[in-house]
Each structure stands twice: as structure tokens, then as C-alpha cells.
JSON list of C-alpha atoms in Angstrom, two decimals:
[
{"chain": "A", "resi": 1, "resn": "MET", "atom": "CA", "xyz": [-14.96, 20.38, -15.65]},
{"chain": "A", "resi": 2, "resn": "LYS", "atom": "CA", "xyz": [-15.41, 17.18, -14.18]},
{"chain": "A", "resi": 3, "resn": "ALA", "atom": "CA", "xyz": [-17.90, 15.98, -11.59]},
{"chain": "A", "resi": 4, "resn": "MET", "atom": "CA", "xyz": [-17.21, 12.72, -9.30]},
{"chain": "A", "resi": 5, "resn": "ILE", "atom": "CA", "xyz": [-18.71, 11.19, -6.65]},
{"chain": "A", "resi": 6, "resn": "LEU", "atom": "CA", "xyz": [-16.88, 9.59, -3.33]},
{"chain": "A", "resi": 7, "resn": "ASN", "atom": "CA", "xyz": [-18.33, 7.90, -0.41]},
{"chain": "A", "resi": 8, "resn": "PHE", "atom": "CA", "xyz": [-16.29, 8.62, 2.44]},
{"chain": "A", "resi": 9, "resn": "PRO", "atom": "CA", "xyz": [-16.37, 6.84, 5.94]},
{"chain": "A", "resi": 10, "resn": "PHE", "atom": "CA", "xyz": [-16.99, 9.73, 8.03]},
{"chain": "A", "resi": 11, "resn": "PHE", "atom": "CA", "xyz": [-15.28, 10.05, 11.02]},
{"chain": "A", "resi": 12, "resn": "ALA", "atom": "CA", "xyz": [-14.64, 13.26, 13.39]},
{"chain": "A", "resi": 13, "resn": "ARG", "atom": "CA", "xyz": [-10.85, 14.54, 13.41]},
{"chain": "A", "resi": 14, "resn": "LYS", "atom": "CA", "xyz": [-9.33, 15.19, 16.67]},
{"chain": "A", "resi": 15, "resn": "GLY", "atom": "CA", "xyz": [-6.33, 17.66, 17.63]},
{"chain": "A", "resi": 16, "resn": "LEU", "atom": "CA", "xyz": [-6.47, 19.85, 13.99]},
{"chain": "A", "resi": 17, "resn": "THR", "atom": "CA", "xyz": [-6.74, 23.50, 15.02]},
{"chain": "A", "resi": 18, "resn": "ASP", "atom": "CA", "xyz": [-6.81, 24.67, 11.56]},
{"chain": "A", "resi": 19, "resn": "MET", "atom": "CA", "xyz": [-9.76, 23.14, 10.39]},
{"chain": "A", "resi": 20, "resn": "LEU", "atom": "CA", "xyz": [-12.67, 25.10, 9.16]},
{"chain": "A", "resi": 21, "resn": "VAL", "atom": "CA", "xyz": [-15.84, 23.50, 10.16]},
{"chain": "A", "resi": 22, "resn": "ILE", "atom": "CA", "xyz": [-18.97, 24.14, 8.53]},
{"chain": "A", "resi": 23, "resn": "THR", "atom": "CA", "xyz": [-22.48, 22.38, 8.72]},
{"chain": "A", "resi": 24, "resn": "ARG", "atom": "CA", "xyz": [-24.18, 21.66, 5.56]},
{"chain": "A", "resi": 25, "resn": "LYS", "atom": "CA", "xyz": [-27.44, 20.51, 4.71]},
{"chain": "A", "resi": 26, "resn": "VAL", "atom": "CA", "xyz": [-27.81, 17.52, 2.18]},
{"chain": "A", "resi": 27, "resn": "GLY", "atom": "CA", "xyz": [-27.74, 19.64, -1.47]},
{"chain": "A", "resi": 28, "resn": "GLU", "atom": "CA", "xyz": [-25.93, 22.14, -0.17]},
{"chain": "A", "resi": 29, "resn": "GLY", "atom": "CA", "xyz": [-22.12, 22.65, -0.85]},
{"chain": "A", "resi": 30, "resn": "ILE", "atom": "CA", "xyz": [-19.92, 24.85, -0.52]},
{"chain": "A", "resi": 31, "resn": "VAL", "atom": "CA", "xyz": [-17.28, 26.45, -3.11]},
{"chain": "A", "resi": 32, "resn": "VAL", "atom": "CA", "xyz": [-13.57, 26.69, -2.60]},
{"chain": "A", "resi": 33, "resn": "ASP", "atom": "CA", "xyz": [-11.37, 29.38, -4.59]},
{"chain": "A", "resi": 34, "resn": "SER", "atom": "CA", "xyz": [-13.85, 30.25, -7.14]},
{"chain": "A", "resi": 35, "resn": "ARG", "atom": "CA", "xyz": [-13.31, 26.88, -9.08]},
{"chain": "A", "resi": 36, "resn": "THR", "atom": "CA", "xyz": [-14.19, 24.20, -7.00]},
{"chain": "A", "resi": 37, "resn": "LYS", "atom": "CA", "xyz": [-17.41, 22.92, -6.00]},
{"chain": "A", "resi": 38, "resn": "VAL", "atom": "CA", "xyz": [-18.15, 20.17, -3.07]},
{"chain": "A", "resi": 39, "resn": "THR", "atom": "CA", "xyz": [-21.74, 19.17, -2.87]},
{"chain": "A", "resi": 40, "resn": "VAL", "atom": "CA", "xyz": [-23.09, 17.21, 0.09]},
{"chain": "A", "resi": 41, "resn": "LEU", "atom": "CA", "xyz": [-25.66, 14.67, -2.03]},
{"chain": "A", "resi": 42, "resn": "GLU", "atom": "CA", "xyz": [-26.18, 12.01, 0.63]},
{"chain": "A", "resi": 43, "resn": "ALA", "atom": "CA", "xyz": [-25.89, 11.94, 4.82]},
{"chain": "A", "resi": 44, "resn": "GLY", "atom": "CA", "xyz": [-25.97, 8.81, 6.58]},
{"chain": "A", "resi": 45, "resn": "LYS", "atom": "CA", "xyz": [-25.18, 7.45, 9.80]},
{"chain": "A", "resi": 46, "resn": "ASP", "atom": "CA", "xyz": [-21.61, 6.76, 9.44]},
{"chain": "A", "resi": 47, "resn": "LYS", "atom": "CA", "xyz": [-21.04, 7.69, 5.67]},
{"chain": "A", "resi": 48, "resn": "VAL", "atom": "CA", "xyz": [-21.67, 11.00, 3.49]},
{"chain": "A", "resi": 49, "resn": "LYS", "atom": "CA", "xyz": [-21.46, 10.99, -0.41]},
{"chain": "A", "resi": 50, "resn": "ILE", "atom": "CA", "xyz": [-19.89, 13.87, -1.72]},
{"chain": "A", "resi": 51, "resn": "GLY", "atom": "CA", "xyz": [-19.92, 15.18, -5.01]},
{"chain": "A", "resi": 52, "resn": "ILE", "atom": "CA", "xyz": [-16.86, 17.73, -6.01]},
{"chain": "A", "resi": 53, "resn": "GLU", "atom": "CA", "xyz": [-16.70, 19.80, -9.70]},
{"chain": "A", "resi": 54, "resn": "ALA", "atom": "CA", "xyz": [-13.38, 21.03, -10.10]},
{"chain": "A", "resi": 55, "resn": "PRO", "atom": "CA", "xyz": [-11.43, 21.70, -13.09]},
{"chain": "A", "resi": 56, "resn": "GLN", "atom": "CA", "xyz": [-9.09, 18.87, -14.99]},
{"chain": "A", "resi": 57, "resn": "ASP", "atom": "CA", "xyz": [-6.11, 19.83, -13.48]},
{"chain": "A", "resi": 58, "resn": "ILE", "atom": "CA", "xyz": [-7.06, 19.49, -9.80]},
{"chain": "A", "resi": 59, "resn": "ARG", "atom": "CA", "xyz": [-6.33, 15.93, -8.57]},
{"chain": "A", "resi": 60, "resn": "ILE", "atom": "CA", "xyz": [-8.55, 14.66, -6.02]},
{"chain": "A", "resi": 61, "resn": "VAL", "atom": "CA", "xyz": [-7.94, 11.42, -4.28]},
{"chain": "A", "resi": 62, "resn": "ARG", "atom": "CA", "xyz": [-9.44, 9.73, -1.68]},
{"chain": "A", "resi": 63, "resn": "GLU", "atom": "CA", "xyz": [-7.26, 10.80, 1.62]},
{"chain": "A", "resi": 64, "resn": "GLU", "atom": "CA", "xyz": [-6.02, 7.25, 2.09]},
{"chain": "A", "resi": 65, "resn": "LEU", "atom": "CA", "xyz": [-4.82, 6.64, -1.51]},
{"chain": "A", "resi": 66, "resn": "PHE", "atom": "CA", "xyz": [-2.79, 10.33, -1.18]},
{"chain": "A", "resi": 67, "resn": "ASP", "atom": "CA", "xyz": [-1.41, 8.82, 2.59]},
{"chain": "A", "resi": 68, "resn": "THR", "atom": "CA", "xyz": [-0.32, 5.40, 0.79]},
{"chain": "A", "resi": 69, "resn": "GLU", "atom": "CA", "xyz": [1.20, 7.06, -2.25]},
{"chain": "A", "resi": 70, "resn": "LYS", "atom": "CA", "xyz": [3.27, 8.81, 0.57]},
{"chain": "A", "resi": 71, "resn": "GLN", "atom": "CA", "xyz": [4.33, 6.02, 2.39]},
{"chain": "A", "resi": 72, "resn": "ASN", "atom": "CA", "xyz": [4.84, 4.42, -1.08]},
{"chain": "A", "resi": 73, "resn": "ARG", "atom": "CA", "xyz": [7.44, 6.66, -1.60]},
{"chain": "A", "resi": 74, "resn": "GLU", "atom": "CA", "xyz": [8.90, 7.01, 1.80]},
{"chain": "A", "resi": 75, "resn": "ALA", "atom": "CA", "xyz": [9.36, 3.08, 2.16]},
{"chain": "A", "resi": 76, "resn": "SER", "atom": "CA", "xyz": [11.13, 2.75, -1.40]},
{"chain": "A", "resi": 77, "resn": "ASN", "atom": "CA", "xyz": [13.99, 5.03, -0.17]},
{"chain": "A", "resi": 78, "resn": "ALA", "atom": "CA", "xyz": [16.98, 2.71, 0.21]},
{"chain": "A", "resi": 79, "resn": "LEU", "atom": "CA", "xyz": [18.03, 2.12, 3.82]},
{"chain": "A", "resi": 80, "resn": "PRO", "atom": "CA", "xyz": [21.54, 3.39, 5.27]},
{"chain": "A", "resi": 81, "resn": "LYS", "atom": "CA", "xyz": [23.93, 0.56, 5.62]},
{"chain": "A", "resi": 82, "resn": "ASP", "atom": "CA", "xyz": [23.85, -0.24, 9.47]},
{"chain": "A", "resi": 83, "resn": "ILE", "atom": "CA", "xyz": [19.87, -0.10, 9.31]},
{"chain": "A", "resi": 84, "resn": "MET", "atom": "CA", "xyz": [20.54, -3.14, 6.63]},
{"chain": "A", "resi": 85, "resn": "ASP", "atom": "CA", "xyz": [22.91, -5.04, 8.48]},
{"chain": "A", "resi": 86, "resn": "LYS", "atom": "CA", "xyz": [20.43, -4.61, 11.15]},
{"chain": "A", "resi": 87, "resn": "LEU", "atom": "CA", "xyz": [17.36, -6.00, 9.58]},
{"chain": "A", "resi": 88, "resn": "LEU", "atom": "CA", "xyz": [18.96, -8.82, 8.10]},
{"chain": "A", "resi": 89, "resn": "SER", "atom": "CA", "xyz": [20.68, -9.92, 11.46]},
{"chain": "A", "resi": 90, "resn": "GLU", "atom": "CA", "xyz": [17.69, -9.12, 13.57]},
{"chain": "A", "resi": 91, "resn": "ASN", "atom": "CA", "xyz": [15.15, -11.04, 11.97]},
{"chain": "A", "resi": 92, "resn": "LYS", "atom": "CA", "xyz": [17.22, -13.76, 12.16]},
{"chain": "A", "resi": 93, "resn": "GLU", "atom": "CA", "xyz": [17.01, -16.72, 14.52]},
{"chain": "B", "resi": 1, "resn": "MET", "atom": "CA", "xyz": [8.36, -26.28, -19.50]},
{"chain": "B", "resi": 2, "resn": "ASP", "atom": "CA", "xyz": [12.01, -25.01, -18.86]},
{"chain": "B", "resi": 3, "resn": "THR", "atom": "CA", "xyz": [12.45, -22.48, -16.63]},
{"chain": "B", "resi": 4, "resn": "ILE", "atom": "CA", "xyz": [13.46, -19.20, -18.49]},
{"chain": "B", "resi": 5, "resn": "LYS", "atom": "CA", "xyz": [16.15, -17.36, -16.24]},
{"chain": "B", "resi": 6, "resn": "THR", "atom": "CA", "xyz": [16.93, -13.61, -16.73]},
{"chain": "B", "resi": 7, "resn": "LYS", "atom": "CA", "xyz": [18.94, -11.49, -14.61]},
{"chain": "B", "resi": 8, "resn": "ILE", "atom": "CA", "xyz": [17.66, -8.09, -12.90]},
{"chain": "B", "resi": 9, "resn": "LYS", "atom": "CA", "xyz": [19.62, -5.41, -10.96]},
{"chain": "B", "resi": 10, "resn": "THR", "atom": "CA", "xyz": [18.39, -4.78, -7.33]},
{"chain": "B", "resi": 11, "resn": "ARG", "atom": "CA", "xyz": [18.76, -2.02, -4.86]},
{"chain": "B", "resi": 12, "resn": "ASP", "atom": "CA", "xyz": [20.03, -4.21, -1.79]},
{"chain": "B", "resi": 13, "resn": "PHE", "atom": "CA", "xyz": [21.72, -7.09, -3.47]},
{"chain": "B", "resi": 14, "resn": "GLY", "atom": "CA", "xyz": [23.50, -6.13, -6.69]},
{"chain": "B", "resi": 15, "resn": "GLU", "atom": "CA", "xyz": [22.47, -8.46, -9.95]},
{"chain": "B", "resi": 16, "resn": "ILE", "atom": "CA", "xyz": [20.25, -11.32, -9.19]},
{"chain": "B", "resi": 17, "resn": "GLU", "atom": "CA", "xyz": [19.09, -14.21, -11.13]},
{"chain": "B", "resi": 18, "resn": "ILE", "atom": "CA", "xyz": [15.39, -15.09, -11.45]},
{"chain": "B", "resi": 19, "resn": "SER", "atom": "CA", "xyz": [13.24, -17.50, -13.11]},
{"chain": "B", "resi": 20, "resn": "GLU", "atom": "CA", "xyz": [10.54, -15.67, -15.37]},
{"chain": "B", "resi": 21, "resn": "LYS", "atom": "CA", "xyz": [8.07, -18.00, -13.32]},
{"chain": "B", "resi": 22, "resn": "ASP", "atom": "CA", "xyz": [8.69, -16.11, -9.98]},
{"chain": "B", "resi": 23, "resn": "MET", "atom": "CA", "xyz": [7.61, -12.50, -11.80]},
{"chain": "B", "resi": 24, "resn": "ILE", "atom": "CA", "xyz": [4.58, -10.62, -10.46]},
{"chain": "B", "resi": 25, "resn": "LEU", "atom": "CA", "xyz": [2.60, -8.70, -12.18]},
{"chain": "B", "resi": 26, "resn": "PHE", "atom": "CA", "xyz": [1.06, -5.54, -11.50]},
{"chain": "B", "resi": 27, "resn": "PRO", "atom": "CA", "xyz": [-1.45, -4.38, -14.12]},
{"chain": "B", "resi": 28, "resn": "SER", "atom": "CA", "xyz": [-1.87, -0.84, -12.16]},
{"chain": "B", "resi": 29, "resn": "GLY", "atom": "CA", "xyz": [1.75, -0.85, -10.63]},
{"chain": "B", "resi": 30, "resn": "LEU", "atom": "CA", "xyz": [1.77, 0.86, -7.41]},
{"chain": "B", "resi": 31, "resn": "PHE", "atom": "CA", "xyz": [0.68, 3.59, -5.85]},
{"chain": "B", "resi": 32, "resn": "ALA", "atom": "CA", "xyz": [2.87, 6.68, -6.85]},
{"chain": "B", "resi": 33, "resn": "PHE", "atom": "CA", "xyz": [4.73, 3.86, -8.90]},
{"chain": "B", "resi": 34, "resn": "ASP", "atom": "CA", "xyz": [1.98, 3.41, -11.76]},
{"chain": "B", "resi": 35, "resn": "ASP", "atom": "CA", "xyz": [4.43, 2.91, -14.46]},
{"chain": "B", "resi": 36, "resn": "LEU", "atom": "CA", "xyz": [6.23, -0.45, -12.84]},
{"chain": "B", "resi": 37, "resn": "ARG", "atom": "CA", "xyz": [4.89, -3.17, -13.81]},
{"chain": "B", "resi": 38, "resn": "ASN", "atom": "CA", "xyz": [6.80, -6.41, -13.33]},
{"chain": "B", "resi": 39, "resn": "PHE", "atom": "CA", "xyz": [8.02, -7.25, -9.48]},
{"chain": "B", "resi": 40, "resn": "VAL", "atom": "CA", "xyz": [10.02, -9.81, -8.00]},
{"chain": "B", "resi": 41, "resn": "ILE", "atom": "CA", "xyz": [10.03, -10.91, -4.33]},
{"chain": "B", "resi": 42, "resn": "ILE", "atom": "CA", "xyz": [13.32, -11.90, -2.71]},
{"chain": "B", "resi": 43, "resn": "SER", "atom": "CA", "xyz": [13.71, -13.39, 0.68]},
{"chain": "B", "resi": 44, "resn": "PRO", "atom": "CA", "xyz": [17.26, -12.68, 1.64]},
{"chain": "B", "resi": 45, "resn": "LEU", "atom": "CA", "xyz": [16.43, -14.39, 5.27]},
{"chain": "B", "resi": 46, "resn": "GLY", "atom": "CA", "xyz": [15.57, -17.79, 4.32]},
{"chain": "B", "resi": 47, "resn": "GLU", "atom": "CA", "xyz": [12.48, -19.32, 2.48]},
{"chain": "B", "resi": 48, "resn": "GLY", "atom": "CA", "xyz": [8.95, -17.97, 4.02]},
{"chain": "B", "resi": 49, "resn": "ILE", "atom": "CA", "xyz": [10.96, -15.70, 6.58]},
{"chain": "B", "resi": 50, "resn": "TYR", "atom": "CA", "xyz": [9.46, -12.14, 6.86]},
{"chain": "B", "resi": 51, "resn": "PRO", "atom": "CA", "xyz": [10.57, -9.63, 5.91]},
{"chain": "B", "resi": 52, "resn": "MET", "atom": "CA", "xyz": [10.79, -10.01, 2.22]},
{"chain": "B", "resi": 53, "resn": "TRP", "atom": "CA", "xyz": [12.05, -7.61, -0.34]},
{"chain": "B", "resi": 54, "resn": "LEU", "atom": "CA", "xyz": [9.44, -6.86, -3.37]},
{"chain": "B", "resi": 55, "resn": "GLN", "atom": "CA", "xyz": [11.90, -5.33, -5.89]},
{"chain": "B", "resi": 56, "resn": "SER", "atom": "CA", "xyz": [10.83, -4.02, -9.53]},
{"chain": "B", "resi": 57, "resn": "ALA", "atom": "CA", "xyz": [12.34, -6.07, -12.24]},
{"chain": "B", "resi": 58, "resn": "GLU", "atom": "CA", "xyz": [12.54, -2.69, -14.48]},
{"chain": "B", "resi": 59, "resn": "ASP", "atom": "CA", "xyz": [14.28, -0.60, -12.27]},
{"chain": "B", "resi": 60, "resn": "GLU", "atom": "CA", "xyz": [16.65, -1.06, -9.44]},
{"chain": "B", "resi": 61, "resn": "LYS", "atom": "CA", "xyz": [15.37, 1.75, -7.36]},
{"chain": "B", "resi": 62, "resn": "PRO", "atom": "CA", "xyz": [12.37, 0.98, -6.70]},
{"chain": "B", "resi": 63, "resn": "CYS", "atom": "CA", "xyz": [12.53, -1.81, -3.70]},
{"chain": "B", "resi": 64, "resn": "PHE", "atom": "CA", "xyz": [9.97, -2.48, -0.63]},
{"chain": "B", "resi": 65, "resn": "ILE", "atom": "CA", "xyz": [10.68, -4.28, 2.22]},
{"chain": "B", "resi": 66, "resn": "VAL", "atom": "CA", "xyz": [7.41, -6.22, 3.04]},
{"chain": "B", "resi": 67, "resn": "TYR", "atom": "CA", "xyz": [5.89, -8.21, 5.60]},
{"chain": "B", "resi": 68, "resn": "ASN", "atom": "CA", "xyz": [3.24, -10.92, 6.08]},
{"chain": "B", "resi": 69, "resn": "PRO", "atom": "CA", "xyz": [0.31, -8.85, 7.59]},
{"chain": "B", "resi": 70, "resn": "PHE", "atom": "CA", "xyz": [-1.20, -11.70, 9.40]},
{"chain": "B", "resi": 71, "resn": "GLU", "atom": "CA", "xyz": [1.84, -12.41, 11.18]},
{"chain": "B", "resi": 72, "resn": "ILE", "atom": "CA", "xyz": [1.58, -8.84, 12.46]},
{"chain": "B", "resi": 73, "resn": "ILE", "atom": "CA", "xyz": [-2.02, -9.19, 13.44]},
{"chain": "B", "resi": 74, "resn": "LYS", "atom": "CA", "xyz": [-3.67, -12.73, 13.96]},
{"chain": "B", "resi": 75, "resn": "ASP", "atom": "CA", "xyz": [-7.15, -11.26, 12.89]},
{"chain": "B", "resi": 76, "resn": "TYR", "atom": "CA", "xyz": [-6.70, -9.42, 9.53]},
{"chain": "B", "resi": 77, "resn": "SER", "atom": "CA", "xyz": [-9.39, -9.94, 7.75]},
{"chain": "B", "resi": 78, "resn": "PRO", "atom": "CA", "xyz": [-8.73, -8.12, 4.01]},
{"chain": "B", "resi": 79, "resn": "ARG", "atom": "CA", "xyz": [-11.87, -8.13, 1.90]},
{"chain": "B", "resi": 80, "resn": "LEU", "atom": "CA", "xyz": [-11.93, -7.38, -1.67]},
{"chain": "B", "resi": 81, "resn": "SER", "atom": "CA", "xyz": [-14.38, -5.56, -3.66]},
{"chain": "B", "resi": 82, "resn": "ALA", "atom": "CA", "xyz": [-15.17, -6.82, -6.92]},
{"chain": "B", "resi": 83, "resn": "ALA", "atom": "CA", "xyz": [-13.04, -4.17, -8.90]},
{"chain": "B", "resi": 84, "resn": "ASP", "atom": "CA", "xyz": [-9.82, -5.32, -6.67]},
{"chain": "B", "resi": 85, "resn": "LYS", "atom": "CA", "xyz": [-10.91, -9.13, -7.75]},
{"chain": "B", "resi": 86, "resn": "LYS", "atom": "CA", "xyz": [-11.01, -8.11, -11.20]},
{"chain": "B", "resi": 87, "resn": "SER", "atom": "CA", "xyz": [-7.71, -6.46, -10.72]},
{"chain": "B", "resi": 88, "resn": "ILE", "atom": "CA", "xyz": [-5.53, -9.41, -9.87]},
{"chain": "B", "resi": 89, "resn": "ASP", "atom": "CA", "xyz": [-7.88, -11.36, -12.66]},
{"chain": "B", "resi": 90, "resn": "PHE", "atom": "CA", "xyz": [-9.13, -13.50, -9.59]},
{"chain": "B", "resi": 91, "resn": "SER", "atom": "CA", "xyz": [-11.51, -16.75, -10.13]},
{"chain": "B", "resi": 92, "resn": "ASP", "atom": "CA", "xyz": [-12.49, -19.18, -7.77]},
{"chain": "B", "resi": 93, "resn": "GLY", "atom": "CA", "xyz": [-10.18, -21.47, -6.34]},
{"chain": "B", "resi": 94, "resn": "ASP", "atom": "CA", "xyz": [-7.00, -18.97, -7.20]},
{"chain": "B", "resi": 95, "resn": "GLU", "atom": "CA", "xyz": [-4.69, -19.05, -4.31]},
{"chain": "B", "resi": 96, "resn": "LEU", "atom": "CA", "xyz": [-3.56, -15.67, -2.70]},
{"chain": "B", "resi": 97, "resn": "PHE", "atom": "CA", "xyz": [-1.78, -13.93, -0.15]},
{"chain": "B", "resi": 98, "resn": "TYR", "atom": "CA", "xyz": [-1.08, -10.57, 1.36]},
{"chain": "B", "resi": 99, "resn": "LEU", "atom": "CA", "xyz": [1.95, -8.27, 1.76]},
{"chain": "B", "resi": 100, "resn": "VAL", "atom": "CA", "xyz": [2.41, -5.23, 3.18]},
{"chain": "B", "resi": 101, "resn": "ILE", "atom": "CA", "xyz": [4.66, -2.44, 2.89]},
{"chain": "B", "resi": 102, "resn": "ALA", "atom": "CA", "xyz": [7.01, -1.39, 5.76]},
{"chain": "B", "resi": 103, "resn": "VAL", "atom": "CA", "xyz": [8.75, 2.35, 6.39]},
{"chain": "B", "resi": 104, "resn": "VAL", "atom": "CA", "xyz": [11.76, 1.12, 7.92]},
{"chain": "B", "resi": 105, "resn": "PRO", "atom": "CA", "xyz": [13.21, 4.43, 10.15]},
{"chain": "B", "resi": 106, "resn": "THR", "atom": "CA", "xyz": [16.37, 4.50, 11.38]},
{"chain": "B", "resi": 107, "resn": "ASP", "atom": "CA", "xyz": [15.25, 3.47, 14.59]},
{"chain": "B", "resi": 108, "resn": "VAL", "atom": "CA", "xyz": [14.65, 0.20, 13.06]},
{"chain": "B", "resi": 109, "resn": "LYS", "atom": "CA", "xyz": [12.14, -0.45, 16.28]},
{"chain": "B", "resi": 110, "resn": "ARG", "atom": "CA", "xyz": [9.48, 1.86, 15.07]},
{"chain": "B", "resi": 111, "resn": "THR", "atom": "CA", "xyz": [9.13, 0.33, 11.50]},
{"chain": "B", "resi": 112, "resn": "THR", "atom": "CA", "xyz": [5.65, 0.78, 10.78]},
{"chain": "B", "resi": 113, "resn": "VAL", "atom": "CA", "xyz": [3.71, -1.20, 8.19]},
{"chain": "B", "resi": 114, "resn": "ASN", "atom": "CA", "xyz": [0.66, 0.13, 5.85]},
{"chain": "B", "resi": 115, "resn": "LEU", "atom": "CA", "xyz": [-2.04, -2.25, 6.52]},
{"chain": "B", "resi": 116, "resn": "LYS", "atom": "CA", "xyz": [-4.70, -0.05, 4.93]},
{"chain": "B", "resi": 117, "resn": "SER", "atom": "CA", "xyz": [-3.04, -0.77, 1.81]},
{"chain": "B", "resi": 118, "resn": "PRO", "atom": "CA", "xyz": [-2.02, -4.45, 1.26]},
{"chain": "B", "resi": 119, "resn": "ILE", "atom": "CA", "xyz": [-0.77, -5.97, -2.08]},
{"chain": "B", "resi": 120, "resn": "VAL", "atom": "CA", "xyz": [-2.85, -8.78, -2.67]},
{"chain": "B", "resi": 121, "resn": "ILE", "atom": "CA", "xyz": [-0.85, -10.98, -5.04]},
{"chain": "B", "resi": 122, "resn": "ASN", "atom": "CA", "xyz": [-3.01, -13.96, -7.02]},
{"chain": "B", "resi": 123, "resn": "ARG", "atom": "CA", "xyz": [-0.47, -16.77, -7.22]},
{"chain": "B", "resi": 124, "resn": "THR", "atom": "CA", "xyz": [-1.97, -18.50, -9.44]},
{"chain": "B", "resi": 125, "resn": "LYS", "atom": "CA", "xyz": [-2.02, -16.18, -11.98]},
{"chain": "B", "resi": 126, "resn": "SER", "atom": "CA", "xyz": [0.77, -14.30, -10.93]},
{"chain": "B", "resi": 127, "resn": "THR", "atom": "CA", "xyz": [-0.92, -10.95, -10.95]},
{"chain": "B", "resi": 128, "resn": "ALA", "atom": "CA", "xyz": [-0.65, -8.26, -7.73]},
{"chain": "B", "resi": 129, "resn": "ALA", "atom": "CA", "xyz": [-2.59, -4.99, -7.03]},
{"chain": "B", "resi": 130, "resn": "GLN", "atom": "CA", "xyz": [-2.20, -2.72, -4.23]},
{"chain": "B", "resi": 131, "resn": "ILE", "atom": "CA", "xyz": [-5.74, -1.88, -3.12]},
{"chain": "B", "resi": 132, "resn": "ILE", "atom": "CA", "xyz": [-7.73, -0.04, -0.17]},
{"chain": "B", "resi": 133, "resn": "LEU", "atom": "CA", "xyz": [-9.48, -1.35, 2.20]},
{"chain": "B", "resi": 134, "resn": "ASP", "atom": "CA", "xyz": [-12.88, -0.54, 3.74]},
{"chain": "B", "resi": 135, "resn": "GLU", "atom": "CA", "xyz": [-12.07, -1.43, 6.84]},
{"chain": "B", "resi": 136, "resn": "SER", "atom": "CA", "xyz": [-10.16, 1.06, 9.18]},
{"chain": "B", "resi": 137, "resn": "TYR", "atom": "CA", "xyz": [-7.06, -0.27, 9.34]},
{"chain": "B", "resi": 138, "resn": "ASP", "atom": "CA", "xyz": [-3.96, 1.84, 10.31]},
{"chain": "B", "resi": 139, "resn": "ILE", "atom": "CA", "xyz": [-1.75, 3.41, 7.60]},
{"chain": "B", "resi": 140, "resn": "LYS", "atom": "CA", "xyz": [1.38, 3.70, 9.87]},
{"chain": "B", "resi": 141, "resn": "PHE", "atom": "CA", "xyz": [1.02, 0.59, 11.81]},
{"chain": "B", "resi": 142, "resn": "PRO", "atom": "CA", "xyz": [4.20, -0.03, 14.43]},
{"chain": "B", "resi": 143, "resn": "ILE", "atom": "CA", "xyz": [4.83, -3.80, 14.13]},
{"chain": "B", "resi": 144, "resn": "PHE", "atom": "CA", "xyz": [7.00, -3.81, 17.73]},
{"chain": "B", "resi": 145, "resn": "ARG", "atom": "CA", "xyz": [4.42, -2.74, 19.88]},
{"chain": "B", "resi": 146, "resn": "GLU", "atom": "CA", "xyz": [3.50, -5.61, 21.12]},
{"chain": "B", "resi": 147, "resn": "LYS", "atom": "CA", "xyz": [6.66, -6.78, 22.73]},
{"chain": "B", "resi": 148, "resn": "GLY", "atom": "CA", "xyz": [6.75, -4.19, 24.66]},
{"chain": "B", "resi": 149, "resn": "ALA", "atom": "CA", "xyz": [10.06, -3.83, 26.89]},
{"chain": "B", "resi": 150, "resn": "ASP", "atom": "CA", "xyz": [11.98, -5.74, 23.82]}
]
């Protein structure tokens, strides 16, 4: 088991209809799939500190890192020739 | 010191010759490309003109189209954490510059850049890292939205 602590900037996400919303007090937690425990360690005005205990094979990353990895993979795809030509010519003054 | 030239294969420009002093070391790679260490910046539009191409020197496929974030939003103000500074071996007086990675779709006008996770390059030491800023910048920032009817 590993324990890690992450600091998340707190923000409300709108438009997500399939999100389970649970209110917890500091010190209380939730358990996901019998194997992963998420505990609220501290709650501030615009930040909460969360502790996660999960098996080693579960990869836990901050959302922005996950999204950046996804963006990087997408960004590295080769461009079709016409797009490439456009990019090279349109930016030329 | 003589500049040592080396040839690398690129994704978009075939084989090119570069000076070894132009090689930039990413000690931790890029996110999702953790094992790539050496990159070069190619400026096909002319020196100092963006976008530029950030090309892996080890593998021809990983290549990224990059922009200067300060040309996209004037008040861009990335702040480096102590860990970020350490990752590029930063010491006072080192010259830094920033690049942001673009996703270029079929409709080029809808190109976005990742302002949240810029690449910071320590020009003095030729080291670089992709960092994630604390500030709430957009991961998919459309670069042409200010131009309106364009």
C-alpha cells in the first residue's frame, strides 16, 4: 500500500451529470472499490488536502498532469501534408 | 571550442545537421514521453519566428509544434517552484525562456496550446523541463480567438 498526499486547488465543476457528490468532514473518508481509501485531511477556503491509500498498481496523478500527458500525445501526432503546408505558409509574413 | 555537428532524423524535415551545442537536455523527458532526453528546436519559418518545432534527437517521431506563450497572452506569468528550478539546474542569472505545446487540428484556426504546462528552458545550461503551473491557465487555450473575424 502506498500513501500520498496531494494539494488540490478547489473548484466546482459544472455540467458533469454523472458525478457522485458526497460531503465529508475533515478526517472522514470514502472507500472506492474496497481497495482505495480517500481521506480529507484538511479543508481550507479554496484548497483541500486529500490523502489517498491505494494498491501500488493504481496510478494516481493530478488531473492537470493526466490532461497534459493526453495533450502531449495528441500534439506529437504527425500532421497531414496539407495542414503542414498551411502552417508553414500562413505564418510567413 | 569547435562546434561538433551531428545528424538527426526529423519527423517533418528529413535528416538535418545540428550543432551539439543546440541540443537541449530534458532530464525527466516530457509528460507521456518520459524516456526521451535530448531535443532540438527547429525554426522553419526563420529565426525567432513561431511556431517552432521541438524535435526529439533520439527518435524521429516525437515532435511538437511549439509557440512562445508571451506572444499569445502578454501578461503570461509562469512562476517556478523550487522543484521546477532544481529540475533545470537553475541558478541566479541563468537565462530562461518558455515554449508551449500546440495541438494543431485539421482546422488550423482551432489550434490550442497548453498554457498550464509550459516547457521552461534554461538557455545558460541547455536544460529544460515541462512543468505544471499552480496558476489556473488553460490546458487547451485557443490561440486564434483574439483575432475575431480572422
